[in-house]
Amino acid sequence: MNCNRTTKRGWNVGSFGQQGCAVAVLLLFAATAVGAEPAYVTDRQGQRPEPIVAVDNVCAWPNLTVLRDGTIIASIFGQPSHGTTAGDMECWASEDGGATWTKRGVPAVREHENSNRIHVAAGLANNGDLLAITTGWTGRDLSGKKTGRPFRERIESTWISRSTDGGKTWNHRKKLTDAQQHPGHLTRLSDNRLLVTYGNRTSPGGV
């Protein structure tokens, strides 16, 4: 802290003097120390869970779905970048409550080397099939021509992928909509209709 005469936000620091400055420093350290220990989630036994690396060297917003047999499915972009490289949407599964994970399949494969499938909403159909609704980035315009904005020219159209075997194999219905937005969540309504939400973003914007 500078104990010379300095005015900041209406406070005249110089008016504190050297002793006042020392007190201010001590108060600052005391305030930092109070509550410095962050709160952690604990399990039913009151123990803090040990973190594990579930899937190494991949990126961003895993969408978790629990199958009817208790298997946890994580739908996630299979590359270590925020959509700035070519890549596919991958499906990883855990049969032991999240302790270990194995790759099961690929719900959505990119169309070409200048695109990816990174945005996903996943969930269960009424019959228990696993659904993945995806979009992605592309570096090509609507005519298919490369532009000067790799993976940020526009957002690809929405696809829907369905798996009847827990994510191992997939059938695709491409171009479900032309909406250039990010799918967020897949929800079952009270009348069993399925609702997918989208982020309100119609242009790529920044990274």
Coordinates of C-alpha atoms in Angstrom, one line a residue:
M1 CA 0.0 0.0 0.0
N2 CA 1.3 3.5 -0.9
C3 CA 1.3 5.7 2.2
N4 CA 2.0 8.8 0.3
R5 CA -0.9 11.3 -0.1
T6 CA -3.2 9.7 -2.6
T7 CA -6.9 10.4 -3.1
K8 CA -8.9 7.4 -4.3
R9 CA -12.7 7.1 -4.4
G10 CA -12.9 10.1 -2.0
W11 CA -10.5 8.7 0.6
N12 CA -7.4 10.7 1.4
V13 CA -4.9 8.0 2.2
G14 CA -2.2 10.4 3.2
S15 CA -4.4 11.6 6.1
F16 CA -4.0 8.2 7.8
G17 CA -0.3 8.6 8.4
Q18 CA 2.2 5.8 8.6
Q19 CA 0.5 4.1 11.7
G20 CA -2.9 4.4 10.0
C21 CA -1.4 2.8 6.9
A22 CA 0.0 -0.1 8.9
V23 CA -3.4 -0.6 10.6
A24 CA -5.1 -0.6 7.2
V25 CA -2.7 -3.3 6.0
L26 CA -3.4 -5.5 9.0
L27 CA -7.1 -5.1 8.6
L28 CA -6.8 -6.0 4.9
F29 CA -4.9 -9.3 5.8
A30 CA -7.4 -10.0 8.6
A31 CA -10.4 -9.5 6.3
T32 CA -8.7 -11.8 3.7
A33 CA -8.1 -14.5 6.4
V34 CA -11.7 -14.5 7.6
G35 CA -13.6 -17.1 5.7
A36 CA -10.6 -17.9 3.5
E37 CA -11.4 -21.6 3.8
P38 CA -14.0 -22.3 1.0
A39 CA -17.0 -24.5 1.6
Y40 CA -16.9 -27.9 -0.1
V41 CA -19.6 -30.4 -1.0
T42 CA -19.6 -33.5 1.3
D43 CA -21.1 -36.9 0.9
R44 CA -23.6 -38.6 3.2
Q45 CA -20.8 -39.6 5.5
G46 CA -19.6 -36.0 5.7
Q47 CA -16.5 -36.6 3.7
R48 CA -15.2 -34.4 1.0
P49 CA -15.2 -36.4 -2.3
E50 CA -11.9 -36.7 -4.1
P51 CA -11.9 -35.2 -7.5
I52 CA -11.1 -37.5 -10.5
V53 CA -10.4 -36.9 -14.2
A54 CA -13.4 -38.4 -15.9
V55 CA -12.4 -37.8 -19.5
D56 CA -9.0 -36.4 -20.3
N57 CA -8.2 -33.8 -23.0
V58 CA -11.7 -32.9 -24.1
C59 CA -13.7 -29.7 -23.6
A60 CA -16.8 -28.0 -22.4
W61 CA -20.2 -28.4 -20.8
P62 CA -20.8 -32.2 -20.5
N63 CA -24.5 -32.9 -20.7
L64 CA -25.4 -35.7 -18.3
T65 CA -28.3 -38.1 -18.8
V66 CA -29.2 -41.1 -16.6
L67 CA -30.4 -44.1 -18.5
R68 CA -33.1 -46.3 -17.1
D69 CA -30.5 -48.9 -16.0
G70 CA -28.7 -46.3 -14.0
T71 CA -25.8 -45.7 -16.4
I72 CA -24.7 -42.1 -16.6
I73 CA -24.1 -40.7 -20.1
A74 CA -22.0 -37.7 -20.7
S75 CA -22.4 -36.0 -24.1
I76 CA -19.3 -33.8 -24.7
F77 CA -17.2 -32.2 -27.4
G78 CA -14.3 -34.6 -28.0
Q79 CA -11.5 -32.1 -28.6
P80 CA -9.5 -29.9 -26.1
S81 CA -10.7 -26.6 -27.5
H82 CA -13.7 -24.3 -27.3
G83 CA -14.9 -25.3 -30.7
T84 CA -11.9 -23.8 -32.5
T85 CA -10.9 -27.1 -34.1
A86 CA -12.7 -29.8 -36.1
G87 CA -14.3 -32.4 -33.8
D88 CA -17.4 -34.5 -33.0
M89 CA -19.9 -34.9 -30.3
E90 CA -18.9 -37.9 -28.2
C91 CA -20.8 -40.1 -25.8
W92 CA -19.1 -41.4 -22.6
A93 CA -20.7 -43.7 -20.1
S94 CA -20.2 -44.6 -16.4
E95 CA -21.7 -47.7 -14.9
D96 CA -20.3 -47.2 -11.4
G97 CA -21.8 -43.9 -10.4
G98 CA -19.2 -41.7 -12.1
A99 CA -16.0 -43.3 -10.8
T100 CA -14.8 -44.5 -14.2
W101 CA -15.8 -43.6 -17.8
T102 CA -15.6 -45.2 -21.2
K103 CA -16.3 -43.9 -24.6
R104 CA -19.5 -45.5 -26.1
G105 CA -20.2 -43.8 -29.4
V106 CA -20.4 -40.7 -31.5
P107 CA -23.9 -39.1 -31.6
A108 CA -22.9 -36.5 -34.2
V109 CA -20.0 -36.4 -36.7
R110 CA -18.8 -33.1 -38.2
E111 CA -19.6 -32.7 -41.9
H112 CA -16.1 -31.6 -43.1
E113 CA -12.7 -30.5 -41.9
N114 CA -13.9 -26.9 -41.3
S115 CA -16.7 -27.7 -39.0
N116 CA -17.5 -29.4 -35.7
R117 CA -20.4 -30.6 -33.5
I118 CA -20.0 -29.0 -30.1
H119 CA -23.4 -27.7 -28.8
V120 CA -25.7 -30.4 -27.4
A121 CA -28.9 -31.0 -25.6
A122 CA -29.4 -34.6 -24.5
G123 CA -32.0 -36.6 -22.7
L124 CA -34.4 -39.6 -23.0
A125 CA -37.3 -40.1 -25.3
N126 CA -40.5 -41.4 -23.9
N127 CA -39.5 -45.0 -24.8
G128 CA -36.1 -44.7 -23.1
D129 CA -34.1 -44.0 -26.3
L130 CA -31.2 -41.6 -25.9
L131 CA -31.5 -38.4 -27.8
A132 CA -28.8 -35.8 -28.7
I133 CA -29.7 -32.5 -30.4
T134 CA -26.6 -30.8 -31.7
T135 CA -25.3 -27.8 -33.6
G136 CA -21.8 -26.7 -34.2
W137 CA -19.4 -24.1 -35.7
T138 CA -18.3 -23.9 -39.3
G139 CA -15.8 -21.9 -41.2
R140 CA -17.8 -21.9 -44.4
D141 CA -20.6 -19.8 -45.7
L142 CA -24.0 -21.1 -46.9
S143 CA -22.6 -21.8 -50.3
G144 CA -19.9 -24.0 -48.9
K145 CA -17.0 -21.6 -49.5
K146 CA -14.3 -21.2 -46.8
T147 CA -14.1 -17.7 -45.2
G148 CA -11.6 -15.9 -43.2
R149 CA -13.3 -16.9 -39.9
P150 CA -12.3 -20.5 -39.2
F151 CA -15.0 -22.2 -37.1
R152 CA -16.7 -18.9 -36.4
E153 CA -18.4 -18.0 -39.7
R154 CA -21.8 -19.3 -38.6
I155 CA -23.6 -21.9 -36.5
E156 CA -24.6 -25.1 -38.2
S157 CA -28.2 -26.2 -38.4
T158 CA -29.7 -28.5 -35.8
W159 CA -29.4 -32.3 -36.0
I160 CA -31.2 -34.9 -33.9
S161 CA -29.5 -38.2 -33.2
R162 CA -31.2 -41.2 -31.5
S163 CA -29.7 -44.3 -29.9
T164 CA -31.6 -47.4 -29.0
D165 CA -28.7 -49.1 -27.3
G166 CA -27.5 -46.6 -24.7
G167 CA -25.3 -44.6 -26.9
K168 CA -23.3 -47.3 -28.7
T169 CA -24.8 -46.7 -32.2
W170 CA -26.8 -43.7 -33.5
N171 CA -29.3 -42.8 -36.2
H172 CA -29.4 -39.3 -37.5
R173 CA -32.0 -36.9 -38.7
K174 CA -30.0 -34.0 -40.1
K175 CA -31.2 -30.4 -40.5
L176 CA -34.0 -30.7 -38.0
T177 CA -34.2 -26.9 -38.1
D178 CA -32.1 -24.1 -39.7
A179 CA -32.0 -22.3 -36.4
Q180 CA -28.4 -21.0 -35.8
Q181 CA -28.5 -21.2 -32.1
H182 CA -27.1 -23.3 -29.2
P183 CA -29.3 -26.1 -27.9
G184 CA -29.3 -26.1 -24.1
H185 CA -31.6 -28.6 -22.3
L186 CA -34.0 -31.4 -23.3
T187 CA -37.0 -31.7 -21.0
R188 CA -40.1 -33.9 -20.9
L189 CA -43.3 -32.0 -20.2
S190 CA -46.2 -33.3 -18.1
D191 CA -48.0 -34.5 -21.2
N192 CA -44.9 -36.4 -22.4
R193 CA -44.0 -33.9 -25.1
L194 CA -40.3 -33.1 -25.4
L195 CA -39.1 -29.6 -25.2
V196 CA -35.6 -28.4 -26.2
T197 CA -34.4 -24.9 -25.2
Y198 CA -31.9 -22.8 -27.2
G199 CA -29.6 -20.1 -26.3
N200 CA -30.6 -16.8 -27.8
R201 CA -27.6 -16.4 -30.1
T202 CA -28.0 -16.1 -33.8
S203 CA -24.4 -15.2 -34.7
P204 CA -21.1 -16.7 -33.7
G205 CA -19.7 -13.6 -32.0
G206 CA -16.6 -14.1 -29.9
V207 CA -14.8 -17.2 -28.7

